[in-house]
Amino acid sequence: MMRLPPFSYRPARSVAEAIALLAEHGLDAMPVSAGTDLYANMKQRLFTPKVLVGLRPIRELRFIDFDEGRGLEIGALSTLTDIARNDAIRAKYPALAEAAGAVSTPQLRNMGTIGGNVCVDTRCNYYNQNLDWRKALGYCMKKDGDICRVAPSSPKCVAVNSSDTAPVLIAFGASARIDGPSGVTTVPFADFYRDDGIRAWAIRPGEIITRIHVPKPAPGTRSAYLKLRLRNSFDFPIVGVAAMVATDDRGLCRDARVVVNAVGSRPVVVDGAAKALIGTHLEASALDEAAEAAFAAAKPLDNTSATIPYRKRMVRVYARRALERIAS
Amino acid sequence: MSVAPPKVLLAMHVNGADVECAFSPSKTLLEVVREDLGLTGTKHGCEMGHCGACTVLVDGVPVLSCLELAVEAEGREVTTVEGLARGAEMHPVQAAFAECGAAQCGYCTPGFLMSAAALLDGADGRTLTQPEIAEALAGNLCRCTGYTKIIEAVALANGRMAEQSRG
Amino acid sequence: MAERDLRTVSTATNPDIDAAGFTVDSAVSSIAIAAPATPAGKPEGFSVVGKSTPKVNAFAAVTGAAIFADDVVLPRMLHGKLLRSTKPHARLIKVDCSRALELPGVVAVATGADIPVRYGILPSSPDETVLAYDTVRYVGDPIAAVVADDELTAEEALDLIDVTYEPLPSIMTIDAALRDDLPQIHANPRRTNNVHKEVHLEFGDMGAGFADADRIFEDEYFFEGNTHAPMEEHSVVAAFGADSKLTIWASTQTPHYLHRIAAQVLEMPASRIRVIAPPVGGGFGGKTEPFAHELAAAYLSCKTGRPVKITLTRQEVFYAHRGRHPVKMRIKTGVKRDGTITACHLQTWLDGGAYGSYGVATTYYTGALSTVTYKIPAYKFDGCRVFTNKPPCGPKRGHGTTQPRFAFECHLDAIADALGIDAAEYRKRIAVDPHSTTVNGLRITSCGLRECIDAAAMRTDYAAKRARKQKGKGIGIAASTYLCGAGLPIYWNEMPHSGAIVKVDRGGGVTVYCGTSECGQGSEHMLAAIVAETLGIDVMDVRVCSGDTDLTPVDLGSYSSRVTFMAGNAARQAAARVRSQIADVAAAKLGIAVDRVGFALRRVFDVDKPENAINFLEAAQATEAKLGTIAGVGSYAPPPGIAGDFKGSGVGPSPAYSYSACVAEVDVDLETGAVTVEKITLAHDVGRAINPDSVEGQIEGGVYMGLGEALMEEQIFRAGEHKIPNLLDYKTPTILDMPPVESIIIETDDAEGPFGAKEAGQGPLNPVIPAIANAVADAIGARVYSTPVTPEKVLKALDAASGGVLRLRKPAPPATPREPVAP
């Protein structure tokens, strides 16, 4: 049986206690909410923290509030099931409900939290392997080695951001509240991810995401999330497309965002797609142009299921379909 | 042995009974129910969250015991396949699985039963659609049945439970 | 419960039930499609057979009470782990365990030198040792075993074993294995390459056959390897006692073979070894031979005097493998204008992985059953299995026949298209006839192939849908055949293939003892049903004791779809002998001649005057009083005369063959290439359904596994390693990927099968893969020549058909009118 490496467990009952515990144990400690991603990685010895600071007991971080004025506030410990089933989210931010509901399986959505999902470790099929498998390979730069097995000449790790919710949150202009030893900061998700498979998040050791704020959608906002995977359950996305479009009462597109994920270490905001859509009535040719921009922006590598050309080609199809769904 | 942190002594509530158990904090709920509580009905097929064989209910919600820390089960109600029956009487979904031939090798069965029981108990007598049943079981893999008779069995149990709640 | 109104039943009566209980009727049964069935779909005359009742072992399964191998816990039990090679191919220079032994909690270690006996499941290829001795042959090849007080400590100890390798070039493809300039994975002075086995067979006049043909068709196909992925990870507990006896609980489909090989490898008398097969959590052929972890646990239990458990991780299950061989196939067929086959030449190249396993048999099987499906008057087969530095391939559901079935059925569609014959009609035209002999000497008895094709086609409105040409929508058909048990045992002997004992308890309960292994296929229920039917009692009155080499007579194992036919016949004979004893005594009590004694509904009665009866318990007690303890033994061996007389004729013969036809209906997304199977309809000639629900379950399971192989499953390698040894990246279909399945049971009442039964465990998988491939070809007007039929391959086929290539760029769209929008 795959087992966890030994560690001590320190439950935190408040955000302050969590920050204090993390500070106390320094780099020996890792924060964990549901652990659905971390525990699997620990079983493969990708992480061997001496101390786990359990965030689950912080009950007050499991909430979803929607206010017509302020928008949406989500506690980081809200489960993906909470989000997928929340009426306000389904009505106002359907792409977010779709993305949360598309994560893995019912059991894992019952367990996994939004805070965990936005920080899900980047993935690579040279990295997400058991210790002896990686030993046979000679390791890779993300763990225990010094070169990238996907792109040996790459100076940085190219592991893939596989979060379903991240591109949607970026599309909605959401931000994360981060609590840490030096206080509270707010980081827009658009700035939260980095093009580096190892240091992929703008969060420092000792800090935790506590809340997610999603601005009130502009009138006439529609959104969709489409996920390419080889099976209809379990699988991480191998292409994920989030699209948000706001139109006025004449059907004129006033705002648009297309974000593609699972084709690089961070979600790709496709500026060209927004440009192609804004100011149009979402005619077929505008959707084509936006899809083409998404296609051009996506640069998948050979580290997930399916091949590079297939995933790249699917970015165009999925972007187009996501926009069609919104436009129709 | 590597220096392991001391065991924790935990008061747990499993299958309706209070149990005290001491175990290493790095043990998963799967390991504790199977190895420390002797409830071997809960199975494991990957221990990585890729198969659903280890599904149990925590506070009535299906979760994967292979990715749950046992220490976090403190104060929560854990139900395993051994706790599904009411006394000598099987849960309707267990009876339906037996009747429909929904268990072949039977190894994934406890996990399916837990996902199904949560769905059925939560349906409150409402008739479930086939897609609803399939969605609820989408986190459990089976290699024997092709899922066909599993869906049949859950639908059968749903019908009987609906009848019961009406009668 | 699924409706079964299309159940076809034999119109023949069942004269084989008489007072003696076991005579075989040789009358040829006739088939009636959609013949009026009795309400339960059960033929007249049976009270248990043909009835869908819960399996006798279902209750343990649904309550968590079933004890699988990993659930066995013994006092003082140690936990073991295997150290596995990190090199695909290397000489093993040194394995130093001294640091591991010093780790507190570690009790013992073993390396190759401790258990050096060479073995192999087939006596013809004894090329394995429990732990690598001087060479490692794939990443994952076991090198050493450690036992410790707990699993984590054993795992930690693995890291302290120092292994010195001298790397050798690795051979990862069939083409590389055929080269003369690479080292041999297994030294073989008679060759210069890595060929393991070559087979060359020729029957009939090939020259004349091709000369006679109006058209000759030639195609090449590739079937990618895939694996069983049973939900249960293999597990063993071995306990060596103070009485010097060893007990092994193992998740094995073949307790008898594990028993034999454990005795050989441990150099212990087999009489001191007891192998118990608890319920097996899925096998599909993947647990049909002894594994390193089983033999290492046995050895280390002997060495430490303590019970040892080793349970594989999922990654190790991928390494244990013994799954579907990747096979390259070339097929050339000559036909007359009406489609009649005049000659066929099949060539196969099998990528065997690092060891022999069942591979010699697999090689033969890639060629053996071609002639059992369609009439082929001249047939040539060339098979070649090679060694590569990958986990060893072996038997998976359909063993060796699945790959050429994919090729042949796709090839037949191409021929039918070219000749302008409907694909279903074409298959019926060339189908083999019942009670015939093939050109390679195989005896065919009952055969419902045409009935299967008709039933599947009729039910799906096949002809109309096939005629429709709507891009993206497709329908395809394929047919197949499978064995009901291999005609020969895997080691030469003249003993029965199956034995059974039936014992009647003083309380009226009946126990059947048989060495079968229950791995979900329903063997326990089958045995109980056959005994209950014979003795006229309820199926729940029968207790089944199986898979225990101390308690049960030998059954060769749950492989080659042999258990219902062979163990079923043995159990039937044993029960018949008990019945005969009881009938003698009951006849006297009832005051009638023995040939008038009937058994049903727990009563023993006068068939001419059923109210003249005593209950079964009374009859049993009277019999015990008069004759002493009541028990009967039975055994089964296939009859002579079912095979040809040539070298290599031992693989392919079977006492009977099952037949299947499958229709797949698909929707193909022309932009993504994604294939959605909308429905599978599968008609299967099972001979007789002993428990129709179980037969349907086997059909549905076969459809499921075939669907996975057709669309997504692939055991693939990169940089010398298994690329995806986990259940997330190795794609098995989820409940949301599974189409509705309609099963149609065709009953041909096989004259030699128990109550007419044949098999359902493997046959129904075979036609599914080509049926889906043919449906995809119908939907897109182009063919994918390899499995799995992935979205990407579909797009490539579409691109090629439209004269393009995989397009990365599309011409820029025309400019869209745009209004300025304030930021």
mmCIF file of C-alpha atoms in Angstrom, chain B residues 11-20 77:
data_model
loop_
_atom_site.group_PDB
_atom_site.id
_atom_site.type_symbol
_atom_site.label_atom_id
_atom_site.label_comp_id
_atom_site.label_asym_id
_atom_site.label_seq_id
_atom_site.Cartn_x
_atom_site.Cartn_y
_atom_site.Cartn_z
ATOM 1 C CA ALA B 11 -11.886 8.995 20.064
ATOM 2 C CA MET B 12 -13.651 8.091 16.856
ATOM 3 C CA HIS B 13 -17.230 7.407 15.939
ATOM 4 C CA VAL B 14 -17.291 4.566 13.460
ATOM 5 C CA ASN B 15 -20.388 2.777 12.207
ATOM 6 C CA GLY B 16 -22.425 4.161 15.052
ATOM 7 C CA ALA B 17 -20.046 3.082 17.811
ATOM 8 C CA ASP B 18 -17.507 5.027 19.828
ATOM 9 C CA VAL B 19 -14.039 3.598 19.462
ATOM 10 C CA GLU B 20 -10.717 4.694 20.843
ATOM 11 C CA GLU B 77 -19.236 10.111 11.951
#
